[in-house]
mmCIF file of C-alpha atoms in Angstrom:
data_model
loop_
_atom_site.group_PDB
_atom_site.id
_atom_site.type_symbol
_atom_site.label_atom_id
_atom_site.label_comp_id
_atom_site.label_asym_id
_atom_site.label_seq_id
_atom_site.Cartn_x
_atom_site.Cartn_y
_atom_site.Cartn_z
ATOM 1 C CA UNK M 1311 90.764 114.792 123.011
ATOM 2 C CA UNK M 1312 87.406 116.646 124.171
ATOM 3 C CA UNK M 1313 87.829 120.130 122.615
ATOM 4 C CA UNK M 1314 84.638 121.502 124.703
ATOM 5 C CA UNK M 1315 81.709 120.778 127.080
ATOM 6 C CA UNK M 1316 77.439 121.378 126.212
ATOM 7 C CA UNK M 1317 77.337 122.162 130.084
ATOM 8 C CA UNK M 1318 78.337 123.286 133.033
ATOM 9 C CA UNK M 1319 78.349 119.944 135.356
ATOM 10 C CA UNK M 1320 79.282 117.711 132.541
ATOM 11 C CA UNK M 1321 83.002 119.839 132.677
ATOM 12 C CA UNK M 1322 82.776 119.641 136.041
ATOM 13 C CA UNK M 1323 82.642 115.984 136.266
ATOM 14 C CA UNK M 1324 85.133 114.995 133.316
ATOM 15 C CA UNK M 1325 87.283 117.387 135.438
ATOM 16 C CA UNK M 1326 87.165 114.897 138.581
ATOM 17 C CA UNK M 1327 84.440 116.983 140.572
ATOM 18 C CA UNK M 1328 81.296 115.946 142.248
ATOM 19 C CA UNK M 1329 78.207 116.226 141.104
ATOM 20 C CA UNK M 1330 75.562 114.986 142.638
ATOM 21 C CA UNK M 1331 73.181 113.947 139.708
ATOM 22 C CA UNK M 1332 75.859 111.997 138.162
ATOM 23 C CA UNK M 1333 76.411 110.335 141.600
ATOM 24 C CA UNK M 1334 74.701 106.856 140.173
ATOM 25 C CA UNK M 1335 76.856 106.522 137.012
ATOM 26 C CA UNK M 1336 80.109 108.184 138.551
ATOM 27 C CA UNK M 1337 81.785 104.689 137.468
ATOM 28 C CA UNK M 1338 80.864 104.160 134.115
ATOM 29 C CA UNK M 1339 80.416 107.866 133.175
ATOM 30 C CA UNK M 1340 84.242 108.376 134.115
ATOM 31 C CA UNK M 1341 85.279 104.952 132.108
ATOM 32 C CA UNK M 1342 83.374 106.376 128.917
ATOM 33 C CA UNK M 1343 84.423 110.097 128.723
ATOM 34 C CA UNK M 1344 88.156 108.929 129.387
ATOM 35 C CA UNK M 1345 87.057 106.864 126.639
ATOM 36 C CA UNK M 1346 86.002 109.668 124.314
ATOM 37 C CA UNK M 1347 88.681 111.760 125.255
ATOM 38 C CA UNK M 1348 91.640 108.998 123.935
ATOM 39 C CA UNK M 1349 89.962 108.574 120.830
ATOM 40 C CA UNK M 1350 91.463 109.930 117.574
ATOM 41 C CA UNK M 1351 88.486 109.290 115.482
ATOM 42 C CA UNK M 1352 84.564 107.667 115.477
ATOM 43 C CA UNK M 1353 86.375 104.468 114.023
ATOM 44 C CA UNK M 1354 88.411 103.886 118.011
ATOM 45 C CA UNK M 1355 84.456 103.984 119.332
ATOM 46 C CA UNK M 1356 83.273 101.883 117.063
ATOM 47 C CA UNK M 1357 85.580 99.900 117.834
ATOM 48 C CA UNK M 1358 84.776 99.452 121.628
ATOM 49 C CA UNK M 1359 81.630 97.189 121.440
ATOM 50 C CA UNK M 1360 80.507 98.058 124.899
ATOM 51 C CA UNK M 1361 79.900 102.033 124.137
ATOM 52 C CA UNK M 1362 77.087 101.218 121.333
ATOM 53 C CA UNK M 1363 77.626 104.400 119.061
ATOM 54 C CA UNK M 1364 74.511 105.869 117.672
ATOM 55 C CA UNK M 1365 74.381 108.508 115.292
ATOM 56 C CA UNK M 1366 71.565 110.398 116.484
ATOM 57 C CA UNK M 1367 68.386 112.106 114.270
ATOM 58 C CA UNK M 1368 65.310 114.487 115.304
ATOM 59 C CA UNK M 1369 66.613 117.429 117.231
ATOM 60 C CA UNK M 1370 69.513 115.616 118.230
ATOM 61 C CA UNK M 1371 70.374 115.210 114.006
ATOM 62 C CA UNK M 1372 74.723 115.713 113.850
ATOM 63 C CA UNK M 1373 75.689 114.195 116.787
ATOM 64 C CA UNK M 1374 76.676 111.077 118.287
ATOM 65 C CA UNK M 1375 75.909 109.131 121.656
ATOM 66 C CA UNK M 1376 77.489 106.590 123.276
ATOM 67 C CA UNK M 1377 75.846 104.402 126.253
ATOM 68 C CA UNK M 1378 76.575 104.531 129.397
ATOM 69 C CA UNK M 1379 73.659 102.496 130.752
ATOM 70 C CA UNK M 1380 70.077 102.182 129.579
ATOM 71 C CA UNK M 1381 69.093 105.290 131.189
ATOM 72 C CA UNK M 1382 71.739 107.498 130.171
ATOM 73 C CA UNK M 1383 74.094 108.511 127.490
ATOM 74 C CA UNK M 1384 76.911 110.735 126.343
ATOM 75 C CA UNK M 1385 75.981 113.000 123.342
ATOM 76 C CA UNK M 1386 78.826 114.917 121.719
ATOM 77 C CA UNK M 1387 79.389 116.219 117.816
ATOM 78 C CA UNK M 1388 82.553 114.996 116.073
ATOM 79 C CA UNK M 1389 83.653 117.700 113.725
ATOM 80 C CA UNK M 1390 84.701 117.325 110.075
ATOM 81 C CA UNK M 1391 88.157 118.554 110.773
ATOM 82 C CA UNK M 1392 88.740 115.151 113.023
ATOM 83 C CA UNK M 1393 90.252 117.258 115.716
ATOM 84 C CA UNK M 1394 88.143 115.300 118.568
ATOM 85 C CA UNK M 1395 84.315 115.543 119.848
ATOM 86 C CA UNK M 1396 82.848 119.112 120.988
ATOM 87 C CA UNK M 1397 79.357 119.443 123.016
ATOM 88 C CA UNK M 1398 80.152 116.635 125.217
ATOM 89 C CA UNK M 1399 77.085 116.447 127.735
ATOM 90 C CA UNK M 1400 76.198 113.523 129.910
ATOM 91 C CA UNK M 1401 72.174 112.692 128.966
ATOM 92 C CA UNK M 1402 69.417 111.428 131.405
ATOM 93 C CA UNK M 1403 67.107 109.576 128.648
ATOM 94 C CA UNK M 1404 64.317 109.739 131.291
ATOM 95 C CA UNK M 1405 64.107 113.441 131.483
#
């Protein structure tokens, strides 16, 4: 289960509420963080072909993404403790 949001709108929108800049991913987003919240551990991602888990480096180095389309991304963290990602933000790759 998602244990905590990076940002404001991200919340907003796992929550079920419109936000505009999401408006062209509304679909897919929603599929993915439902997704991410089921999932008991990295191995149930992996497992899911379609989200293309990346363990991230640079500034992004301890978290993990999953696709949503070529343009964006969901980035969370996935504590040691197993208890479920935290950070969750949806990720405009072109910004």
């Amino acid at each position: 289960m998602i244990r905590s949001y990076r940002d404001k709108a991200t919340r907003l929108f796992a929550e079920g509420e419109f936000v505009k800049r999401f408006q062209s991913i509304e679909a897919q987003a929603s599929t993915r963080l439902s997704r991410l919240n089921a999932a008991t551990g990295l191995n149930d991602l992996r497992q899911q072909r379609g989200n293309r888990l990346e363990s991230l480096g640079g500034d992004r180095a301890g978290q993990y993404s999953i696709r949503v389309n070529d343009q964006w991304r969901i980035c969370f963290e996935w504590p040691d403790d197993g208890d479920g990602p935290v950070n969750v933000e949806l990720v405009d790759d072109h910004h």
